[in-house]
Amino acid sequence: MSSSATTAPHDRFALPDAAGRFGRYGGVFVPETLMTALEELGAAYEAAKKDPDYVAELRRHLKEFAGRPTELYFAERLTQHCGGAKIYLKREDLLHTGAHKINNALGQALLARRMGKKRIIAETGAGQHGVATAAVCAKFGLECVVYMGAVDMERQALNVFRMRLMGAEVRSVDSGQKTLKDAVNEAMRDWVTNVRGTHYILGSALGAHPYPMMVRDFHRVIGQETKEQILAREGRLPDEMVACVGGGSNAIGFFFEFLDEPKVKLIGVEAGGRGIRRGEHAARFEGGKLGVLQGAKTYILQNPDGQIELTHSVSAGLDYAAIGPEHAYYRERNRIEFAYACDDEVIETFQLCSRLEGIIPALESTHALVHGIKRAQQLRPDQIIVINLSGRGDKDVNQVAKMLGVAL
Ligand SMILES: *Cc1c(COP(=O)(O)O)cnc(C)c1O
């Protein structure tokens, strides 16, 4: 499908187009009842991002509440261990609530307040986006309802308790597989019914326009800081950058500032699960096909009848059948490359990073580490690779202990 030559860099701000499309991906595929709400949201967002008061307030909360800027950290022992390129980690794991998701939750909560919406709904899989949303709603005094699959609620009981502590109502979803996809359906149903006073804080660079664009923009700060920090530190841009890709929000935020720097190789890492066999993984570019899911046209894991395939990953945050449309677009243009990491490699690297660096990474972020380490080993010591550490692994230690047969 894609030509072998890298296409010339283009204006990264040119997309999405007015219809919310990134080339043939993206768009707005929702029931008529939501069209008005999405148009209203798009208009409010366009106005907000031009308003210096909104921009300054968001910046202030990102600093004071979330803990930005995050460090760009030289991983000295991991670098020694690999014997190749210098490895830097962008420390999104140091943010409040434990991952990059707070960047987007803050941006959207402030937008909701501007729009006069006092009720927030969200969906969550692993619970990280739910926790970030519950935190910002508590901070701004907004009512918060989080939809979560019944199976996920059981697997992530600690995050359910965290959300409830911060005043959110967590609603169990018992339809379908009882996981993230079903929670998204339920959140959309709620939004259709209550759209007047409710804002839906979608948690990744997914869904109908303007969400993929808006969520991307709220995470662009990751790449902006990275660029400044690596220039200050090394006096040049990195050779390669690696990020994990669930819906694609941490990755697109990290990459965006570098899209028109053709010498910087950008690599997204999907979840290879137990291996690339139907139902055993969540690598949309390994066997996925073009289709429409939950608002956007993109690569989706589906069977020949168009039914959504079962997915699996050791990390709940990467376990979703669709990928953000902007990633599909830049893959087609050969600007972002994609790879995958499997569960067993992830469990090994989770321990390696903890032991060598004193940093316990989120299982999601560990996918980027697995591939980043492989790349570093291929590169020379005078080269530089930056890996986005999208979150911390505290939430994952119980699961990993169980997998390693350690009783807690
Ligand atoms: C949710 C999550 C992800 C996956 O979401 P993206 O939108 O692809 O970034 C990755 N890492 C962490 C730590 C997460 O919590």
XYZ file of C-alpha atoms and ligand atoms in Angstrom:
423
model
C 0.000 0.000 0.000
C 2.736 2.528 0.757
C 5.535 3.506 -1.607
C 9.076 2.755 -0.504
C 10.492 6.288 -0.776
C 9.875 8.647 2.104
C 7.630 11.434 0.902
C 8.789 15.001 1.331
C 7.981 16.595 4.663
C 4.739 18.495 4.614
C 3.138 21.064 6.841
C 2.221 19.114 9.940
C -0.417 21.703 10.800
C -2.263 21.160 7.503
C -4.119 18.171 8.889
C -6.739 17.248 9.755
C -8.685 18.991 6.977
C -11.979 20.777 7.626
C -13.806 17.432 7.608
C -11.457 16.053 10.247
C -9.638 13.768 7.817
C -5.969 12.800 7.771
C -5.859 11.764 4.124
C -8.270 8.856 3.884
C -8.292 8.333 7.674
C -10.244 10.007 10.475
C -13.445 11.912 9.780
C -16.727 11.983 11.682
C -18.731 8.742 11.759
C -21.305 9.277 14.498
C -25.089 9.318 14.875
C -26.795 12.524 13.718
C -27.568 13.422 17.348
C -23.870 13.890 18.093
C -22.990 15.995 15.045
C -24.054 19.241 16.683
C -22.146 18.458 19.875
C -18.954 17.692 17.942
C -19.294 20.868 15.893
C -19.859 22.902 19.050
C -16.817 21.271 20.640
C -14.670 21.939 17.575
C -15.667 25.602 17.540
C -15.075 25.995 21.300
C -11.658 24.397 20.956
C -10.637 26.637 18.020
C -11.645 29.698 20.058
C -9.932 28.474 23.239
C -6.585 27.756 21.659
C -6.455 31.315 20.327
C -7.359 32.776 23.718
C -4.217 33.750 25.689
C -6.116 33.392 28.987
C -7.027 29.774 28.248
C -3.502 28.970 27.081
C -1.920 30.607 30.139
C -4.305 28.900 32.549
C -3.664 25.484 31.007
C 0.074 26.081 31.189
C -0.208 27.055 34.851
C -2.161 23.905 35.797
C 0.226 21.721 33.794
C 3.036 23.115 35.914
C 1.397 23.391 39.339
C -0.959 20.405 39.302
C 0.579 17.971 36.821
C 4.280 18.687 37.403
C 5.493 19.894 33.974
C 8.044 20.164 32.549
C 9.128 16.556 32.948
C 12.819 15.659 32.817
C 14.683 14.282 29.855
C 16.803 11.703 31.614
C 20.015 10.093 30.378
C 19.689 6.361 31.099
C 23.355 5.718 31.711
C 23.291 2.099 32.814
C 20.762 1.055 30.199
C 23.026 2.704 27.606
C 26.069 0.815 28.939
C 24.087 -2.396 28.955
C 23.129 -1.979 25.283
C 26.559 -0.816 24.128
C 25.143 1.339 21.337
C 23.355 4.680 21.057
C 22.907 6.967 24.044
C 19.460 6.295 25.502
C 17.385 9.149 26.898
C 14.017 8.722 28.594
C 11.322 11.413 28.515
C 9.909 11.147 32.011
C 6.133 11.386 31.609
C 6.015 8.778 34.366
C 6.772 11.578 36.829
C 3.506 13.379 36.144
C 0.676 13.550 38.677
C -1.532 10.421 38.488
C 1.339 8.517 36.903
C 1.146 9.010 33.134
C 0.868 11.460 30.262
C -2.945 11.262 30.356
C -3.236 14.201 32.744
C -2.089 16.596 29.940
C -5.235 15.853 27.950
C -7.564 15.582 30.952
C -6.560 19.077 32.119
C -6.937 20.600 28.664
C -10.396 19.135 28.138
C -11.668 19.889 31.651
C -10.739 23.555 31.213
C -12.467 23.518 27.843
C -15.615 21.981 29.387
C -15.648 24.702 32.025
C -15.353 27.357 29.299
C -18.302 25.768 27.524
C -20.351 25.919 30.710
C -20.574 22.128 31.005
C -20.586 20.978 34.612
C -20.862 17.242 34.072
C -17.963 15.179 32.709
C -18.099 11.646 31.390
C -15.183 9.451 30.377
C -14.385 5.873 29.475
C -11.461 3.922 30.830
C -9.793 0.566 30.201
C -6.923 0.107 32.617
C -8.252 2.984 34.662
C -5.423 5.453 34.015
C -7.536 7.842 31.977
C -10.357 7.473 34.494
C -8.002 8.382 37.341
C -6.633 11.424 35.466
C -10.191 12.563 34.664
C -11.404 12.015 38.236
C -8.458 14.071 39.504
C -9.112 17.088 37.272
C -12.856 16.932 37.986
C -12.164 16.987 41.722
C -9.820 19.920 41.216
C -12.338 21.962 39.208
C -15.457 20.846 41.103
C -17.033 19.073 38.133
C -19.382 16.092 38.374
C -17.610 13.001 37.011
C -18.983 9.711 35.673
C -16.528 7.103 34.389
C -17.671 4.093 32.334
C -15.598 0.974 32.770
C -16.080 -2.611 31.592
C -17.018 -5.021 34.389
C -14.015 -7.215 33.568
C -11.651 -4.221 33.718
C -13.177 -3.087 37.030
C -12.276 -6.423 38.524
C -8.749 -6.414 37.049
C -8.118 -2.808 38.078
C -9.890 -2.636 41.415
C -7.265 -0.270 42.842
C -7.892 2.331 40.132
C -11.655 2.015 40.693
C -11.071 2.848 44.357
C -8.789 5.773 43.422
C -11.470 7.265 41.173
C -14.117 6.880 43.870
C -11.831 8.480 46.461
C -11.608 11.521 44.197
C -15.381 11.706 43.998
C -16.055 10.077 40.633
C -18.951 7.721 40.014
C -17.644 4.581 38.292
C -20.325 2.793 36.246
C -19.867 -0.854 35.411
C -20.480 -1.852 31.780
C -21.809 -5.385 31.337
C -22.283 -5.526 27.570
C -20.037 -7.209 24.969
C -16.560 -8.194 26.149
C -17.095 -5.930 29.203
C -13.875 -4.041 28.414
C -12.779 -0.716 26.902
C -14.656 -0.863 23.590
C -17.923 -1.491 25.429
C -17.192 1.316 27.889
C -16.711 3.705 24.933
C -20.100 2.648 23.511
C -21.754 3.330 26.860
C -20.068 6.745 27.204
C -21.254 7.707 23.725
C -24.799 6.625 24.614
C -24.681 8.807 27.737
C -23.376 11.750 25.694
C -26.186 11.480 23.149
C -28.725 11.595 25.978
C -27.153 14.332 28.113
C -25.207 16.333 25.553
C -26.476 19.732 26.633
C -24.739 19.887 30.020
C -22.149 17.146 29.559
C -18.668 17.027 28.061
C -17.104 13.702 27.085
C -13.362 13.622 27.879
C -12.100 11.039 25.410
C -8.801 9.544 26.534
C -6.721 8.997 23.401
C -6.072 10.379 19.905
C -9.087 8.443 18.674
C -12.747 8.857 17.854
C -14.529 11.402 15.692
C -13.081 14.806 14.810
C -12.149 17.026 16.663
C -10.920 14.501 19.266
C -7.821 13.095 17.499
C -6.596 16.628 16.768
C -7.482 18.052 20.152
C -5.979 15.205 22.176
C -2.830 15.379 20.021
C -2.527 19.103 20.650
C -2.832 18.665 24.421
C 0.098 16.214 24.321
C 2.303 18.199 21.942
C 3.990 19.685 24.994
C 5.821 16.341 25.393
C 7.642 16.748 22.075
C 8.132 20.495 22.494
C 9.927 19.971 25.799
C 11.901 17.042 24.387
C 13.175 19.158 21.511
C 14.311 21.984 23.775
C 15.854 19.595 26.280
C 17.828 17.500 23.799
C 19.102 20.625 22.040
C 20.232 22.091 25.370
C 21.855 18.846 26.398
C 23.387 17.505 23.178
C 23.262 20.477 20.816
C 21.440 18.425 18.226
C 18.299 16.434 17.521
C 18.093 12.704 18.294
C 18.593 10.088 15.574
C 15.570 8.074 16.619
C 12.513 8.432 18.844
C 10.367 5.577 20.100
C 6.936 5.543 21.779
C 4.283 2.924 22.486
C 0.976 3.205 20.642
C -2.402 2.275 22.107
C -4.798 4.814 20.643
C -1.698 6.850 19.932
C -1.872 9.943 22.166
C 1.509 9.806 23.913
C 3.204 8.886 20.633
C 1.679 11.626 18.483
C 2.336 14.215 21.197
C 5.954 13.087 21.412
C 6.468 12.909 17.625
C 4.527 15.917 16.394
C 7.289 18.487 16.859
C 9.644 16.255 14.842
C 7.375 15.289 11.936
C 9.070 17.757 9.611
C 12.591 16.901 10.786
C 13.224 14.158 8.219
C 16.514 13.036 9.807
C 14.776 11.989 13.007
C 13.414 8.468 12.667
C 10.077 8.050 14.463
C 8.947 4.600 15.585
C 5.636 3.588 17.152
C 5.435 0.296 19.018
C 2.219 -1.704 19.187
C 1.302 -4.618 21.438
C 2.350 -7.957 19.942
C 0.704 -9.808 22.852
C 1.348 -13.561 22.724
C 2.377 -13.286 19.066
C 0.805 -12.136 15.788
C -2.069 -14.621 15.594
C -5.750 -13.712 15.428
C -7.088 -12.699 18.815
C -3.683 -12.897 20.519
C -2.371 -9.350 19.998
C -3.349 -5.690 19.487
C -0.969 -4.688 16.646
C -3.360 -3.024 14.221
C -0.731 -2.718 11.510
C -0.080 -6.466 11.680
C -3.199 -7.792 10.011
C -5.620 -4.931 10.657
C -7.750 -3.500 7.857
C -9.294 -0.165 7.027
C -12.660 0.236 8.707
C -14.764 2.460 10.938
C -14.850 2.078 14.713
C -16.293 4.479 17.285
C -16.281 7.589 15.131
C -13.245 7.372 12.840
C -11.963 5.533 9.802
C -8.651 3.829 10.532
C -6.804 0.501 10.848
C -8.834 -1.950 12.855
C -8.401 -5.570 13.877
C -11.495 -7.211 12.440
C -12.522 -10.553 11.011
C -13.473 -10.987 7.321
C -17.120 -10.083 8.173
C -16.052 -6.786 9.731
C -16.656 -7.977 13.301
C -14.153 -6.507 15.754
C -11.511 -9.090 16.598
C -10.682 -10.035 20.195
C -7.425 -8.385 21.246
C -4.851 -9.252 23.873
C -1.930 -7.503 25.518
C -0.234 -7.822 28.888
C -0.779 -4.054 29.148
C -4.418 -2.978 29.305
C -3.588 0.485 27.939
C -2.503 -0.896 24.551
C -5.283 -3.441 24.260
C -7.640 -1.773 21.741
C -8.709 -2.839 18.242
C -8.266 0.560 16.522
C -5.338 2.950 16.139
C -5.528 6.754 15.988
C -6.120 7.954 12.395
C -3.111 10.297 12.292
C -0.800 7.329 12.867
C -2.387 5.473 9.939
C -1.763 8.539 7.790
C 1.902 8.999 8.706
C 2.575 5.295 8.322
C 1.195 5.454 4.805
C 3.524 8.397 4.097
C 6.443 6.415 5.554
C 7.013 9.123 8.140
C 6.279 7.027 11.231
C 7.467 3.414 11.254
C 5.784 0.750 13.332
C 7.045 -2.264 15.231
C 5.604 -4.432 17.970
C 6.784 -5.926 21.257
C 5.447 -9.161 22.765
C 4.338 -9.856 26.340
C 7.346 -11.998 27.295
C 9.876 -9.391 26.094
C 7.919 -6.730 27.942
C 8.013 -8.638 31.249
C 11.766 -9.114 30.862
C 12.459 -5.466 30.044
C 10.161 -4.279 32.847
C 12.567 -5.989 35.257
C 15.686 -4.869 33.396
C 14.753 -1.176 33.486
C 13.784 -1.414 37.164
C 17.082 -3.070 38.055
C 19.412 -0.923 35.942
C 17.798 2.489 36.292
C 15.716 2.395 39.466
C 12.694 3.276 37.366
C 9.688 0.925 37.243
C 8.040 1.657 33.880
C 4.371 1.164 32.992
C 3.867 -2.035 30.982
C 2.625 0.163 28.111
C 5.810 2.244 28.106
C 7.879 -0.926 28.413
C 6.804 -1.805 24.859
C 8.687 1.292 23.695
C 11.664 0.304 25.862
C 11.812 -3.187 24.331
C 12.069 -1.800 20.832
C 14.215 1.183 21.821
C 16.782 -1.162 23.355
C 16.873 -3.257 20.173
C 17.418 -0.111 18.114
C 20.078 1.284 20.482
C 22.057 -1.934 20.053
C 22.035 -1.387 16.275
C 23.256 2.211 16.505
C 26.691 3.714 17.194
C 27.706 5.247 20.538
C 27.715 8.717 18.958
C 24.044 8.372 18.084
C 21.060 9.278 20.252
C 17.721 7.615 20.844
C 14.907 9.095 22.954
C 12.217 6.828 24.356
C 8.982 8.226 25.731
C 8.359 6.767 29.172
C 4.611 7.420 29.040
C 3.864 6.239 32.581
C 5.064 4.579 35.754
C 4.628 0.943 36.622
C 3.264 1.118 40.168
C -0.152 0.099 38.807
C 1.409 -3.008 37.229
C 3.489 -4.506 40.024
C 0.732 -6.801 41.332
C 0.113 -8.224 37.883
C 3.807 -8.755 37.160
C 4.391 -10.365 40.559
C 1.579 -12.801 39.787
C 3.035 -13.567 36.346
C 6.441 -14.220 37.899
C 4.879 -16.481 40.513
C 5.726 -14.153 43.400
C 3.174 -14.062 46.240
C 2.626 -10.587 47.721
C -3.134 4.827 28.358
C -1.662 4.637 28.295
C -1.007 4.405 27.067
C -1.725 4.202 25.772
O -2.440 5.284 25.301
P -1.939 6.194 24.099
O -3.124 7.017 23.786
O -1.536 5.303 22.960
O -0.797 6.985 24.590
C 0.372 4.336 27.074
N 1.078 4.443 28.219
C 0.480 4.653 29.409
C 1.326 4.762 30.631
C -0.906 4.758 29.491
O -1.485 4.963 30.683
